[in-house]
Coordinates of C-alpha atoms and ligand atoms in Angstrom, one line a residue:
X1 CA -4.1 59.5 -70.9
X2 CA -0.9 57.8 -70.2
X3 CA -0.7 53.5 -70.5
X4 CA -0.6 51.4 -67.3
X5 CA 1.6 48.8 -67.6
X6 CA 0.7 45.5 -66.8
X7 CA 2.8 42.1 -66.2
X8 CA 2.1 39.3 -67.5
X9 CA 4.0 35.9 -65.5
X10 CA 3.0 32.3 -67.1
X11 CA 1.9 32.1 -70.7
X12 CA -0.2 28.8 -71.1
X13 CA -3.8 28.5 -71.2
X14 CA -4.6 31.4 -69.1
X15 CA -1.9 33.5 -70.0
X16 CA -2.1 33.3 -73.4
X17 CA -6.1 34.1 -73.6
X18 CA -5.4 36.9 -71.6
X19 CA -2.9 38.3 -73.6
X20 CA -4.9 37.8 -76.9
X21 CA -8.0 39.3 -75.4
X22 CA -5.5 42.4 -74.2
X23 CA -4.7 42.8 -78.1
X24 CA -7.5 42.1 -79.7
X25 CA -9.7 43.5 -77.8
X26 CA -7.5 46.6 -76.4
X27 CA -9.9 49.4 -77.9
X28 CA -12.8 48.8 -76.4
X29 CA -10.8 48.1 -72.6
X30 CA -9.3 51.9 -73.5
X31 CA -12.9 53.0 -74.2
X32 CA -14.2 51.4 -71.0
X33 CA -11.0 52.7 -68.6
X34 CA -10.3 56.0 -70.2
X35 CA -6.7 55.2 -70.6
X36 CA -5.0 51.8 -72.4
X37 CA -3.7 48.5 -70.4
X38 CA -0.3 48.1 -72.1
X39 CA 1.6 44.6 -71.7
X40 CA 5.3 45.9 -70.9
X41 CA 6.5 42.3 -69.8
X42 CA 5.5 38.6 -70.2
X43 CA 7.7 35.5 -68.7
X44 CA 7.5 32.4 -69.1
X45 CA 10.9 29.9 -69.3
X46 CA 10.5 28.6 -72.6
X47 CA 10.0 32.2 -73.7
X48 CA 12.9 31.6 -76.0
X49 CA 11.7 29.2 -77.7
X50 CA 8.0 29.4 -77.8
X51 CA 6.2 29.7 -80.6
X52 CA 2.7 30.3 -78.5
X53 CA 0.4 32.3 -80.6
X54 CA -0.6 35.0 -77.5
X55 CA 3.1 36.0 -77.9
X56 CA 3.2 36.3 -81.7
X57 CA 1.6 39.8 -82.7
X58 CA 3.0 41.6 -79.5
X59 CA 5.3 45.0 -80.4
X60 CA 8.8 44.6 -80.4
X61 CA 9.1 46.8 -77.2
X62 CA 7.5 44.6 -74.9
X63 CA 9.7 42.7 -72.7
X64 CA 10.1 39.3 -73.2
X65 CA 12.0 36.9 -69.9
X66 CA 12.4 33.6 -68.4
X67 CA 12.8 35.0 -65.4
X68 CA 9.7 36.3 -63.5
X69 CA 12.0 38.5 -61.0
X70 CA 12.5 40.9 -64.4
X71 CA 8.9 41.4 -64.7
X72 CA 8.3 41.8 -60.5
X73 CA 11.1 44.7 -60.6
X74 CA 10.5 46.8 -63.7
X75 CA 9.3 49.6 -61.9
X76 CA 7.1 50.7 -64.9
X77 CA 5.2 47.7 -64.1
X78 CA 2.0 48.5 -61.7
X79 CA 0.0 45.4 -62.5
X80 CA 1.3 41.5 -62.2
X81 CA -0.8 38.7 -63.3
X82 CA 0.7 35.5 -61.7
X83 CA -0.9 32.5 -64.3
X84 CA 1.9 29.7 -63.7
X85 CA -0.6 28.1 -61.4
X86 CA 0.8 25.8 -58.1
X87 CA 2.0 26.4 -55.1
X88 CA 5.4 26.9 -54.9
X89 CA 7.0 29.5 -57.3
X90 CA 3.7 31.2 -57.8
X91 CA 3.5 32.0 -54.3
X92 CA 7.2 33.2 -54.3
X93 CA 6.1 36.0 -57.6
X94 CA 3.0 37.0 -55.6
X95 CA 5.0 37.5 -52.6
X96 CA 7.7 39.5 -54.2
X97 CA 5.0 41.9 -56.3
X98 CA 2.9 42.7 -53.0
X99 CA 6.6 43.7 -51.4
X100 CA 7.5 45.5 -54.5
X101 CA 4.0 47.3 -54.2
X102 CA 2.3 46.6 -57.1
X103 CA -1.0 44.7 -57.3
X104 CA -1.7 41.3 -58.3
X105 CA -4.2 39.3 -60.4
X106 CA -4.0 35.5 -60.2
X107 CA -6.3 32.9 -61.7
X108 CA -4.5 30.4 -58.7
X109 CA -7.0 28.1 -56.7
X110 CA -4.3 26.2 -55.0
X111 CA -2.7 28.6 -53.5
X112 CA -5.5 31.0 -53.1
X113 CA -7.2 28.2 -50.9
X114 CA -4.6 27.4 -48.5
X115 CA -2.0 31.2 -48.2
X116 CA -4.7 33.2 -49.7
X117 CA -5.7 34.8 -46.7
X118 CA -2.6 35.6 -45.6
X119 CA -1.1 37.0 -48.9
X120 CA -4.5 39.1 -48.6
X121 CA -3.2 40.8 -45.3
X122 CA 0.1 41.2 -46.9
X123 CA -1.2 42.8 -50.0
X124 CA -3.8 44.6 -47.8
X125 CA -0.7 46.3 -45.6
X126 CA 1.3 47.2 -48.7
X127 CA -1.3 49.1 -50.0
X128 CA -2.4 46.7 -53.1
X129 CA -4.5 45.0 -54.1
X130 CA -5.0 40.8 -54.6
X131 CA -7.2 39.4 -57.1
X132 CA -8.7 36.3 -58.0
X133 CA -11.7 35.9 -59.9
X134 CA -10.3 33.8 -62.6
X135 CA -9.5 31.3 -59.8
X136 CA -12.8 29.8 -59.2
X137 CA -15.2 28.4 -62.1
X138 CA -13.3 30.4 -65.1
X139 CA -15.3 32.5 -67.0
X140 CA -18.6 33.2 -64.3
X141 CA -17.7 36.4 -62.2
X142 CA -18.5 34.9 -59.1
X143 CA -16.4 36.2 -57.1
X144 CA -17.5 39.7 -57.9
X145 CA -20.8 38.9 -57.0
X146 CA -20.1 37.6 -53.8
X147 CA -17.9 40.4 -52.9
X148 CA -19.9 43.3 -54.3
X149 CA -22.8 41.9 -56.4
X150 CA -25.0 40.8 -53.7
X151 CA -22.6 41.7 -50.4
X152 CA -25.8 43.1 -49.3
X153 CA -27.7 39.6 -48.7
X154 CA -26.9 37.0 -45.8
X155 CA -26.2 33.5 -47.6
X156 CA -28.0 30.5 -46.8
X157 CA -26.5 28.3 -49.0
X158 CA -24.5 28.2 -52.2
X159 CA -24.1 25.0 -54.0
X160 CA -22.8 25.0 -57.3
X161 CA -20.7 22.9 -60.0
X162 CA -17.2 23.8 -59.6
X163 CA -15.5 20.8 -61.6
X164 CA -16.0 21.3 -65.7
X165 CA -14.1 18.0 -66.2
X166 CA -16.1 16.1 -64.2
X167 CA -19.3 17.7 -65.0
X168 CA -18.5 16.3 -68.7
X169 CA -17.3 12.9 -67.5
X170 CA -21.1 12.5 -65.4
X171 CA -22.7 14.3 -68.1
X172 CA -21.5 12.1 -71.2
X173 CA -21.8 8.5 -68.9
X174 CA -25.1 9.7 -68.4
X175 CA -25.6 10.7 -72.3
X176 CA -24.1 7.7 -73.5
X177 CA -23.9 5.2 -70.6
X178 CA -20.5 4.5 -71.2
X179 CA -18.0 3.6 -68.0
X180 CA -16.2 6.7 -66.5
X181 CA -13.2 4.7 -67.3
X182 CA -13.6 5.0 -70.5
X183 CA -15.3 8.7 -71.0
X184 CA -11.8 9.9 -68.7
X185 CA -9.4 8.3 -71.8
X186 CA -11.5 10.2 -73.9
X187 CA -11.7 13.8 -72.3
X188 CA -8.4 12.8 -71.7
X189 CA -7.5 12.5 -75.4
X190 CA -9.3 15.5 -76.0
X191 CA -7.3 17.8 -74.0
X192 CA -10.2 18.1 -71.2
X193 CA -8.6 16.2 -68.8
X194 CA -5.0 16.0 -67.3
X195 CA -2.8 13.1 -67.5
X196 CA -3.4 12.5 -64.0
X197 CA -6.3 13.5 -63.7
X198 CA -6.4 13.3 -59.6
X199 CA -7.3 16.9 -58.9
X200 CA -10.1 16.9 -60.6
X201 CA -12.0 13.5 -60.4
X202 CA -10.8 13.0 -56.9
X203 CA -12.5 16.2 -55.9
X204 CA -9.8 18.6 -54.7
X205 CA -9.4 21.5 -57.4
X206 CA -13.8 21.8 -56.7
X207 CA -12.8 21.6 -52.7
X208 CA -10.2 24.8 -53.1
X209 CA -12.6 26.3 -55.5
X210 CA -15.8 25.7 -52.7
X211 CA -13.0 27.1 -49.7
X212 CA -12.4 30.3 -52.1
X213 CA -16.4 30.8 -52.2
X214 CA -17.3 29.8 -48.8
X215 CA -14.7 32.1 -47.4
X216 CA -16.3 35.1 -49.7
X217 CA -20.1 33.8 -48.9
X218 CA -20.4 33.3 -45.5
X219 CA -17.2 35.7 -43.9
X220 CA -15.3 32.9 -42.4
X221 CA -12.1 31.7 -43.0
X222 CA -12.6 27.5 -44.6
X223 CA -9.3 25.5 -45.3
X224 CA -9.6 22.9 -47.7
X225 CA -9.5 20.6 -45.4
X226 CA -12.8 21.8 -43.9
X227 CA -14.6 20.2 -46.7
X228 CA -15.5 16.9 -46.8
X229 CA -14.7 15.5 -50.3
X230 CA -15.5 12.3 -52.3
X231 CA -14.6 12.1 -56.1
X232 CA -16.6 10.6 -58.8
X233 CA -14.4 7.6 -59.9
X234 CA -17.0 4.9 -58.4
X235 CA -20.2 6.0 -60.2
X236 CA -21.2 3.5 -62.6
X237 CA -23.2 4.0 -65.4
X238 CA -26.1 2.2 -63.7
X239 CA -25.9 4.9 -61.3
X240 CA -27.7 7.0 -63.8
X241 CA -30.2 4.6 -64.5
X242 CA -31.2 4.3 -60.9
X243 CA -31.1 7.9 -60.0
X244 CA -33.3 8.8 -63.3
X245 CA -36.3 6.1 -62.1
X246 CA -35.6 7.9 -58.7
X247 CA -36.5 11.4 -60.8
X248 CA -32.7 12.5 -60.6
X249 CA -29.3 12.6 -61.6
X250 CA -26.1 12.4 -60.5
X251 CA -23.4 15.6 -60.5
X252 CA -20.3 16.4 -58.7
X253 CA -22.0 19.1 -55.9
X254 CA -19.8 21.3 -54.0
X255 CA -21.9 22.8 -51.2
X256 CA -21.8 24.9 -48.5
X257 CA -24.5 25.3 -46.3
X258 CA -25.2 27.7 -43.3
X259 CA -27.3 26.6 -40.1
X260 CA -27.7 27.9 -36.0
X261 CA -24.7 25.5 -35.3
X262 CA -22.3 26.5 -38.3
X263 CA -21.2 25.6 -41.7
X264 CA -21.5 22.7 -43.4
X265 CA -19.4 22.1 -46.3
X266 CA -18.9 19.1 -48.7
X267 CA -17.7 18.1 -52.1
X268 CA -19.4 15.1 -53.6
X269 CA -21.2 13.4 -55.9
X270 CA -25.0 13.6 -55.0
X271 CA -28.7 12.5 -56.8
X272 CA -30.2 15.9 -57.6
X273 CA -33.3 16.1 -58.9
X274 CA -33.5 16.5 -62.6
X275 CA -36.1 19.5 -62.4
X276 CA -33.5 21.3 -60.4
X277 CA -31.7 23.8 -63.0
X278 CA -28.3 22.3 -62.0
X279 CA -29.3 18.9 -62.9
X280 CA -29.3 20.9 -66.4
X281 CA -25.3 22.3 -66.7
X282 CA -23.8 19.9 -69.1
X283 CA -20.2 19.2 -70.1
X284 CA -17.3 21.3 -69.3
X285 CA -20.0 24.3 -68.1
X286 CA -19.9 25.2 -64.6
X287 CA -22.6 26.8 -61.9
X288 CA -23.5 28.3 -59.1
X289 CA -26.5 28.6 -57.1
X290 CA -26.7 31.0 -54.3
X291 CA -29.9 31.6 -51.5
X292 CA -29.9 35.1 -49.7
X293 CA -32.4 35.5 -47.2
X294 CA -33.3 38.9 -49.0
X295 CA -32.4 38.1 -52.1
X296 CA -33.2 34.6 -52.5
X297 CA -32.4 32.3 -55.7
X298 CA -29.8 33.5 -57.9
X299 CA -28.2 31.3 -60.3
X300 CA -24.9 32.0 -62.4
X301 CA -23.8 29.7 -65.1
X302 CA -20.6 29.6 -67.7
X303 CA -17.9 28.2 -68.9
X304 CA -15.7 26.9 -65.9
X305 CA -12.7 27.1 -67.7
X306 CA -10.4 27.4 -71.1
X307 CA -7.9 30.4 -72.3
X308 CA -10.1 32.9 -73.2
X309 CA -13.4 32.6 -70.9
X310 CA -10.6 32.6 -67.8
X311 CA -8.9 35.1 -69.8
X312 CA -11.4 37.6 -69.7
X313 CA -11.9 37.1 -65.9
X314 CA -7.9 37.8 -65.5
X315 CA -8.6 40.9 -68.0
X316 CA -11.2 42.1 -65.9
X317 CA -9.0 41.7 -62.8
X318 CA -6.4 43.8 -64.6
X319 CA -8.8 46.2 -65.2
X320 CA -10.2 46.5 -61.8
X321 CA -7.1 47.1 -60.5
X322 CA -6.0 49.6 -62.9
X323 CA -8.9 51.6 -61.9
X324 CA -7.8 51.8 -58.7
X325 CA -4.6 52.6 -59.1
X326 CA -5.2 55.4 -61.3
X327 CA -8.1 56.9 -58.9
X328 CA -5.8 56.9 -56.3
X329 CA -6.9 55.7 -52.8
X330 CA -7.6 51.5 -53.1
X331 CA -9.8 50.4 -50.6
X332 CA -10.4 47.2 -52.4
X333 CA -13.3 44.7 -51.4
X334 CA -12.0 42.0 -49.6
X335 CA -11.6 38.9 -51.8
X336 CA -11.5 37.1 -47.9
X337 CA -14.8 38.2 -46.0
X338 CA -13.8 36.3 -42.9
X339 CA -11.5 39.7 -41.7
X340 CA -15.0 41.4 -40.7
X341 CA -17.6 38.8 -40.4
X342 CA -15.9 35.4 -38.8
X343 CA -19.8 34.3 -37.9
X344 CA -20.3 30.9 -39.2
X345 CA -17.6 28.0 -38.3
X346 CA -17.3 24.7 -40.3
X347 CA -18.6 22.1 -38.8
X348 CA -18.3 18.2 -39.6
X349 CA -21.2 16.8 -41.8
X350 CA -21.0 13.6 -40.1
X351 CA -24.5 15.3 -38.3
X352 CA -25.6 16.6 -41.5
X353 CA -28.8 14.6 -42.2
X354 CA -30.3 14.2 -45.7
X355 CA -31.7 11.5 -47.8
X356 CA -29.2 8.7 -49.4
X357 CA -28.8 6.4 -52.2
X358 CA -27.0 2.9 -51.2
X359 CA -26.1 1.5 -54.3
X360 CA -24.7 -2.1 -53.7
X361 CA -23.1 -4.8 -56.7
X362 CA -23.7 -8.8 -55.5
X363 CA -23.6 -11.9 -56.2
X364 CA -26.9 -12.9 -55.9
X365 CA -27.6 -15.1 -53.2
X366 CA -31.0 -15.6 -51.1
X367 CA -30.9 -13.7 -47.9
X368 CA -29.2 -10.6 -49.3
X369 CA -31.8 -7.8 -48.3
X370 CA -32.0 -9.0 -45.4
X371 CA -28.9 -9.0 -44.1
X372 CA -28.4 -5.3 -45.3
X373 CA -31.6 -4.7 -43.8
X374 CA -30.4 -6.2 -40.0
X375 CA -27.0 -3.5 -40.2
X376 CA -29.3 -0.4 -41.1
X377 CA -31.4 -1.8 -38.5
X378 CA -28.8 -2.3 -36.0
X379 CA -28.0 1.5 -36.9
X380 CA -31.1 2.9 -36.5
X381 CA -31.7 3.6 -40.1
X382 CA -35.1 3.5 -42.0
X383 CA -35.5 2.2 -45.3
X384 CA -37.5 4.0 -47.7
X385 CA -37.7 2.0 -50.9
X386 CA -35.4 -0.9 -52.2
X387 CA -35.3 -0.7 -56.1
X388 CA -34.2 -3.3 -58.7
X389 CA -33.8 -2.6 -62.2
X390 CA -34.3 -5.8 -64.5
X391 CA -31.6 -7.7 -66.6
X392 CA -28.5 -7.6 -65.2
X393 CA -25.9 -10.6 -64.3
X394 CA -26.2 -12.5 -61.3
X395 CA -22.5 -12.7 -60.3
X396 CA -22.4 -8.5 -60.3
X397 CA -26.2 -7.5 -59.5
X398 CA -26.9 -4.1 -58.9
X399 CA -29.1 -2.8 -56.8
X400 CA -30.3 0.6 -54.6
X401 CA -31.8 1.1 -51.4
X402 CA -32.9 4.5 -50.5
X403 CA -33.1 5.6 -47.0
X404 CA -35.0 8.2 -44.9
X405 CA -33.4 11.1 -43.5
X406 CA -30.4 10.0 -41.2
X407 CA -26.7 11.7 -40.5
X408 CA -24.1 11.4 -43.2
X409 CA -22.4 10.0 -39.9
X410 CA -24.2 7.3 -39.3
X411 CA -25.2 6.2 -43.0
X412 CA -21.2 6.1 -43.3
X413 CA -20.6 3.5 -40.1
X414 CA -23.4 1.5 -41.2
X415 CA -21.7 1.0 -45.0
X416 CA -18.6 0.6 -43.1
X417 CA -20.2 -2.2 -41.7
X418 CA -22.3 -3.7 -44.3
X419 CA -18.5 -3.9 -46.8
X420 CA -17.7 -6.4 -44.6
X421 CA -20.4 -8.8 -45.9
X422 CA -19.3 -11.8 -48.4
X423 CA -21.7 -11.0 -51.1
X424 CA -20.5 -7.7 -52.2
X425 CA -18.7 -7.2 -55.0
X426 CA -17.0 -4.0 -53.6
X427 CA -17.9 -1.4 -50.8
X428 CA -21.8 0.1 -51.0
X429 CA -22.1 3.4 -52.7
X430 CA -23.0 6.1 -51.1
X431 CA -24.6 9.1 -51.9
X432 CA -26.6 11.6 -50.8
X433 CA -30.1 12.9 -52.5
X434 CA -29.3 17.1 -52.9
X435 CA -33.0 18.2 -51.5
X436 CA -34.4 21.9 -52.5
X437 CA -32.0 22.6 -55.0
X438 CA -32.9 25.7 -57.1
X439 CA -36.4 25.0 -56.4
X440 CA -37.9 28.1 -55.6
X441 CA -39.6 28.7 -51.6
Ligands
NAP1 N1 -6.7 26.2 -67.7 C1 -7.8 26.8 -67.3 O1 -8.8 26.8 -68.0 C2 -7.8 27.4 -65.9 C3 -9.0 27.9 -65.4 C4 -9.1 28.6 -64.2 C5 -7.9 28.7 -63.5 N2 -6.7 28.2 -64.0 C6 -5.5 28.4 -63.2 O2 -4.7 29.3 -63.9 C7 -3.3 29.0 -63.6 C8 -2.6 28.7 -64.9 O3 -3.2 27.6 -65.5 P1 -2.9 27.2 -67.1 O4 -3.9 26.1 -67.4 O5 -2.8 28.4 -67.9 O6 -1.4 26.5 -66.9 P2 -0.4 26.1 -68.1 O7 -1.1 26.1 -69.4 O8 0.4 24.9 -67.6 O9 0.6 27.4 -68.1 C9 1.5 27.6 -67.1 C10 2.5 28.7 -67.5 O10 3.3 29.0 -66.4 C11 4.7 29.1 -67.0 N3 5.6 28.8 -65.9 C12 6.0 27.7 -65.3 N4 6.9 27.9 -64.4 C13 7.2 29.2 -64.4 C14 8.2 30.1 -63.8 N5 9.0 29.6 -62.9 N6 8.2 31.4 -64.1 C15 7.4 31.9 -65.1 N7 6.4 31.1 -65.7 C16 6.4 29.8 -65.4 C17 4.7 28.0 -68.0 O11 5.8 28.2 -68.9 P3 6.5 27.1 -69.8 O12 5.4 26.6 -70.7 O13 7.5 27.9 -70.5 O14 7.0 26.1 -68.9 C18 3.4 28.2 -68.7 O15 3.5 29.2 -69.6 C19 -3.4 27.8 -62.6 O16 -3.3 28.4 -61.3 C20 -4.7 27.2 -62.9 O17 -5.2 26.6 -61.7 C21 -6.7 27.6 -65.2

């Protein structure tokens, strides 16, 4: 059977892995499809001058531009995958493919999070299809099993490890209880963090990747900005320490969580409890654990990210789409749930109510506990233990108070409060204990 030819816009990490895995491992994709993928174009602007190893090895024939309008208007081309990443000219190529009618592959969180649903309806009207699995925690197909694997459940909750590079900055702090000032220069060093690394240990590429998911899980359209989010830059090695003699850990958590009044959805580091299997994922690995009320616990773990594992989820995509295009009549599942379901709206988790970790740093003084005691007090908020570890300095003294159930609401007006107080050395930590997770009814 004839090639379909395939597009292939932005050549870096992503791109190249999917083009390698396209050569290499093009027999066994013409085995599994019945006909072969063919790369007829790839862009990217230093094209000229690269000297990438994806584009090395590639026939003579196949189009090489720096300009991604080429690529978008060859009208051999049925197949684009957009992997420049960002929200400005990726949108613009993804735009321009639907409109030139061909489907489109993307590994793009950012924009997926914020215009994906309406690029979905444009796609949708055109007649192609949009896909995305690529774009939320690499190389786990999660996305396929939201949308087809288990499309037959109704989701409770799905709470999962979207971040790899903070999953290996809490991971190695914890391993080596070195400051996450120090473990960031490294993964920095090492390539597994960005120059500025803001997206990731602030929170925000987990909260696009949690709106992606949401959206899929619980058929309603979540924004980023839905999602409360905290990054990890104040944990503190001693964090660790406490939340081990509590029987945890700490992680980055992206959850989203279904109840009779809505959705609640966070991203932030939490104390989960180190028999949970996510207290397990280390380094750049991602997860995600999802409870069906049919199906119950399933749990889905991989590599979050890197060129080949994300390539083979864009490789997949391809794949998919290839399919249907070549058996006519695409009726593809929607990557954006909310268009039949719309059940289950965000609401804020300032009334969420869970356990929490108050870590504070003082200089010690008598009188301390209970003056923190008299604000939690004054808020209405129970103490459950107050816990000390031994040996450290008296001008920058560490210690946790753990508190009974109370809303994140109120446990965040009562720290707002208690920062005000002249014997901190910065603002109380907050966080809250993950309860139930992975722990099977
Ligand atoms: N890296 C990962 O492991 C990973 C995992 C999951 C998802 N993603 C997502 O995948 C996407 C790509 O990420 P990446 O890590 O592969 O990025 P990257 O390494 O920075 O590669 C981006 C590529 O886009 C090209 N590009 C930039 N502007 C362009 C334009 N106007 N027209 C055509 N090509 C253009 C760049 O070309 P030049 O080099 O010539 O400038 C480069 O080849 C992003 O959306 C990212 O969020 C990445």
């Amino acid at each position: 059977m004839t090639a379909l030819n395939v597009g292939i816009i932005g050549l870096g990490n992503v791109g190249g892995g999917a083009l390698e895995i396209l050569r290499d491992n093009a027999a066994s994709i013409e085995a599994r499809l019945g006909f072969p993928l063919r790369v007829r174009a790839i862009c990217s602007p230093s094209i000229g001058t690269t000297r990438a190893a994806a584009v090395q090895g590639l026939p003579a024939d196949v189009i090489r531009t720096a300009d991604w309008r080429v690529v978008v208007n060859d009208p051999e081309i049925q197949v684009i995958a957009e992997l420049v990443g960002g929200t400005g000219v990726a949108a613009e190529i993804i735009a321009a493919a639907i409109a030139a009618g061909k489907s489109v592959v993307t590994a793009n969180k950012a924009l997926m999070a914020v215009r994906g649903v309406e690029l979905w309806e444009q796609a949708r009207a055109a007649g192609v299809s949009l896909s995305m699995e690529a774009s939320v925690a690499g190389g786990i197909p999660i996305h396929a099993v939201l949308r087809e694997g288990i499309a037959g459940d109704r989701i409770d909750a799905l709470i999962g490890i979207l971040n790899g590079t903070c999953n290996y900055i809490l991971t190695e702090m914890e391993r080596r209880g070195d400051s996450f000032e120090d473990v960031l220069a490294e993964a920095q060093a090492l390539g597994y963090a960005e120059a500025d690394p803001s997206a990731d240990v602030d929170g925000l590429d987990a909260r696009s990747k949690l709106a992606l998911l949401a959206g899929l899980a619980f058929g309603t359209r979540v924004m980023p900005d839905d999602i409360h989010v905290e990054g990890i830059r104040r944990i503190r090695s001693i964090d660790f320490a406490y939340a081990h003699r509590l029987g945890h850990t700490v992680r980055l958590i992206g959850s989203a969580e279904r109840d009779e009044r809505g959705l609640l959805l966070s991203v932030q580091p939490a104390l989960v409890p180190s028999d949970a299997i996510l207290a397990h994922v280390q380094g750049a690995y991602n997860a995600v654990w999802v409870r069906g009320a049919y199906g119950q616990d399933t749990f889905y773990y991989g590599r979050g990210a890197g060129p080949t594992p994300t390539g083979v989820a864009v490789v997949s995509d391809l794949m998919r789409a290839a399919r249907e295009i070549r058996n006519g009549g695409l009726a593809p599942a929607s990557p954006f749930a909310h268009i039949t379901l719309a059940e289950h709206a965000p609401r804020s988790t300032a009334e969420q109510v869970r356990r929490w970790y108050l870590r504070f740093r003082v200089t010690d003084q008598p009188g301390i506990i209970a003056r923190l005691a008299s604000v939690l007090a004054e808020a209405n908020i129970s103490i459950d233990a107050v816990l000390q570890l031994p040996g450290e300095a008296k001008d920058d003294l560490p210690f946790v108070i753990t508190l009974e159930p109370t809303p994140a609401g109120q446990v965040a007006a009562a720290v707002a409060a208690m920062a005000r107080l002249d014997f901190l050395v910065d603002a109380p930590l907050a966080l809250p204990f993950e309860s139930g997770l992975g722990t099977p009814r």
